[in-house]
Amino acid sequence: MQQFQTGNTWFLAQFKPNCHKIAELNLQRQNFQTFLPLKEETRRKSGHFITTIRPLFTGYLFVAFDTSNGGWRAINSTFGVTRLVSFGDDPQPVPLDLISRLMLRCDSGGKLLPPPILKTGDAVKISGGPFAEFAATVEEISPDQRVWVLLDLMGRTTRVAVHSDALQVV
């Protein structure tokens, strides 16, 4: 998990399409602290399901810096970054509470963790695997983090085992 540096305020930077890794790397090379929350996403392509890791907020990453230091203008000319989100001439800060809560929900690599507690009867959405985007109901939770859910497929209720990482509470 990211550590906060004292005196730094968090801001939102817009990156160029598909340049989140480049933007993050170049900002870190300039000694800016970054935070890029990621999510696992499964899509169907050419009859196959492909799972990828994508930014949680498409097109944006968080960057922290000390506002009393004038070096923040370098962010707008960083390779991979389009601009800092600003209203007027000054960048708009992001509430620290939002950043800290997001960091708590992510692992050390920035990947969003599954909800900590699932209960029998919870309405969930499957976020990965062949049943991605299906709505389901939790029927049973096994100790090995396998969750049995009930899906409505073609008018019939079907019991399917899913790993807890692939579920989002609705």
PDB file of C-alpha atoms in Angstrom, residues 66-140:
ATOM      1  CA  ASP A  66       3.664  19.933  -2.274  1.00  0.00           C
ATOM      2  CA  THR A  67       1.729  22.958  -3.564  1.00  0.00           C
ATOM      3  CA  SER A  68       4.191  25.398  -2.039  1.00  0.00           C
ATOM      4  CA  ASN A  69       6.817  24.089  -4.459  1.00  0.00           C
ATOM      5  CA  GLY A  70       6.241  25.499  -7.964  1.00  0.00           C
ATOM      6  CA  GLY A  71       7.535  22.360  -9.691  1.00  0.00           C
ATOM      7  CA  TRP A  72       4.049  20.916 -10.194  1.00  0.00           C
ATOM      8  CA  ARG A  73       3.700  22.610 -13.594  1.00  0.00           C
ATOM      9  CA  ALA A  74       6.075  19.969 -14.972  1.00  0.00           C
ATOM     10  CA  ILE A  75       3.243  17.444 -14.680  1.00  0.00           C
ATOM     11  CA  ASN A  76       1.404  18.991 -17.642  1.00  0.00           C
ATOM     12  CA  SER A  77       4.438  18.408 -19.899  1.00  0.00           C
ATOM     13  CA  THR A  78       5.162  14.874 -18.650  1.00  0.00           C
ATOM     14  CA  PHE A  79       5.165  12.247 -21.395  1.00  0.00           C
ATOM     15  CA  GLY A  80       1.896  10.284 -21.186  1.00  0.00           C
ATOM     16  CA  VAL A  81       0.035  12.978 -19.208  1.00  0.00           C
ATOM     17  CA  THR A  82      -2.509  15.253 -20.866  1.00  0.00           C
ATOM     18  CA  ARG A  83      -3.008  17.694 -17.992  1.00  0.00           C
ATOM     19  CA  LEU A  84      -3.792  18.178 -14.328  1.00  0.00           C
ATOM     20  CA  VAL A  85      -7.495  18.609 -13.679  1.00  0.00           C
ATOM     21  CA  SER A  86      -7.823  22.314 -12.932  1.00  0.00           C
ATOM     22  CA  PHE A  87     -10.474  24.945 -12.500  1.00  0.00           C
ATOM     23  CA  GLY A  88      -8.883  28.188 -13.557  1.00  0.00           C
ATOM     24  CA  ASP A  89      -5.098  28.403 -13.256  1.00  0.00           C
ATOM     25  CA  ASP A  90      -4.656  26.179 -10.208  1.00  0.00           C
ATOM     26  CA  PRO A  91      -5.133  22.404 -10.005  1.00  0.00           C
ATOM     27  CA  GLN A  92      -8.105  21.241  -7.953  1.00  0.00           C
ATOM     28  CA  PRO A  93      -7.170  19.079  -4.907  1.00  0.00           C
ATOM     29  CA  VAL A  94      -8.836  15.724  -4.270  1.00  0.00           C
ATOM     30  CA  PRO A  95     -10.118  15.150  -0.698  1.00  0.00           C
ATOM     31  CA  LEU A  96      -7.588  13.175   1.360  1.00  0.00           C
ATOM     32  CA  ASP A  97     -10.424  11.048   2.762  1.00  0.00           C
ATOM     33  CA  LEU A  98     -11.265   9.795  -0.748  1.00  0.00           C
ATOM     34  CA  ILE A  99      -7.656   8.848  -1.463  1.00  0.00           C
ATOM     35  CA  SER A 100      -7.134   7.107   1.879  1.00  0.00           C
ATOM     36  CA  ARG A 101     -10.346   5.079   1.502  1.00  0.00           C
ATOM     37  CA  LEU A 102      -9.381   4.043  -2.037  1.00  0.00           C
ATOM     38  CA  MET A 103      -5.912   2.996  -0.859  1.00  0.00           C
ATOM     39  CA  LEU A 104      -7.437   0.871   1.884  1.00  0.00           C
ATOM     40  CA  ARG A 105      -9.532  -0.964  -0.725  1.00  0.00           C
ATOM     41  CA  CYS A 106      -6.472  -1.754  -2.884  1.00  0.00           C
ATOM     42  CA  ASP A 107      -3.560  -4.150  -2.504  1.00  0.00           C
ATOM     43  CA  SER A 108       0.104  -3.062  -2.618  1.00  0.00           C
ATOM     44  CA  GLY A 109       0.050  -2.995  -6.441  1.00  0.00           C
ATOM     45  CA  GLY A 110      -3.027  -0.761  -6.562  1.00  0.00           C
ATOM     46  CA  LYS A 111      -5.439  -3.538  -7.601  1.00  0.00           C
ATOM     47  CA  LEU A 112      -8.916  -3.220  -6.108  1.00  0.00           C
ATOM     48  CA  LEU A 113      -9.599  -5.918  -3.515  1.00  0.00           C
ATOM     49  CA  PRO A 114     -12.904  -7.800  -3.415  1.00  0.00           C
ATOM     50  CA  PRO A 115     -15.435  -6.818  -0.777  1.00  0.00           C
ATOM     51  CA  PRO A 116     -14.282  -8.269   2.538  1.00  0.00           C
ATOM     52  CA  ILE A 117     -17.517  -9.912   3.607  1.00  0.00           C
ATOM     53  CA  LEU A 118     -20.059 -11.806   1.542  1.00  0.00           C
ATOM     54  CA  LYS A 119     -23.146 -13.307   3.132  1.00  0.00           C
ATOM     55  CA  THR A 120     -25.616 -15.897   1.955  1.00  0.00           C
ATOM     56  CA  GLY A 121     -28.406 -14.145   0.082  1.00  0.00           C
ATOM     57  CA  ASP A 122     -26.311 -11.158  -1.088  1.00  0.00           C
ATOM     58  CA  ALA A 123     -27.033  -9.873  -4.581  1.00  0.00           C
ATOM     59  CA  VAL A 124     -23.761  -9.827  -6.532  1.00  0.00           C
ATOM     60  CA  LYS A 125     -22.459  -9.122 -10.022  1.00  0.00           C
ATOM     61  CA  ILE A 126     -19.856 -11.455 -11.486  1.00  0.00           C
ATOM     62  CA  SER A 127     -16.895  -9.393 -12.701  1.00  0.00           C
ATOM     63  CA  GLY A 128     -14.673 -12.090 -14.178  1.00  0.00           C
ATOM     64  CA  GLY A 129     -14.742 -15.363 -16.057  1.00  0.00           C
ATOM     65  CA  PRO A 130     -17.266 -16.710 -18.550  1.00  0.00           C
ATOM     66  CA  PHE A 131     -20.228 -15.333 -16.573  1.00  0.00           C
ATOM     67  CA  ALA A 132     -18.892 -11.757 -16.425  1.00  0.00           C
ATOM     68  CA  GLU A 133     -21.598  -9.092 -15.996  1.00  0.00           C
ATOM     69  CA  PHE A 134     -24.198 -11.658 -14.829  1.00  0.00           C
ATOM     70  CA  ALA A 135     -26.264 -10.867 -11.737  1.00  0.00           C
ATOM     71  CA  ALA A 136     -26.438 -13.636  -9.154  1.00  0.00           C
ATOM     72  CA  THR A 137     -27.346 -14.456  -5.558  1.00  0.00           C
ATOM     73  CA  VAL A 138     -24.860 -15.929  -3.065  1.00  0.00           C
ATOM     74  CA  GLU A 139     -25.991 -19.388  -1.978  1.00  0.00           C
ATOM     75  CA  GLU A 140     -23.000 -20.757  -0.048  1.00  0.00           C
TER      76      GLU A 140
END
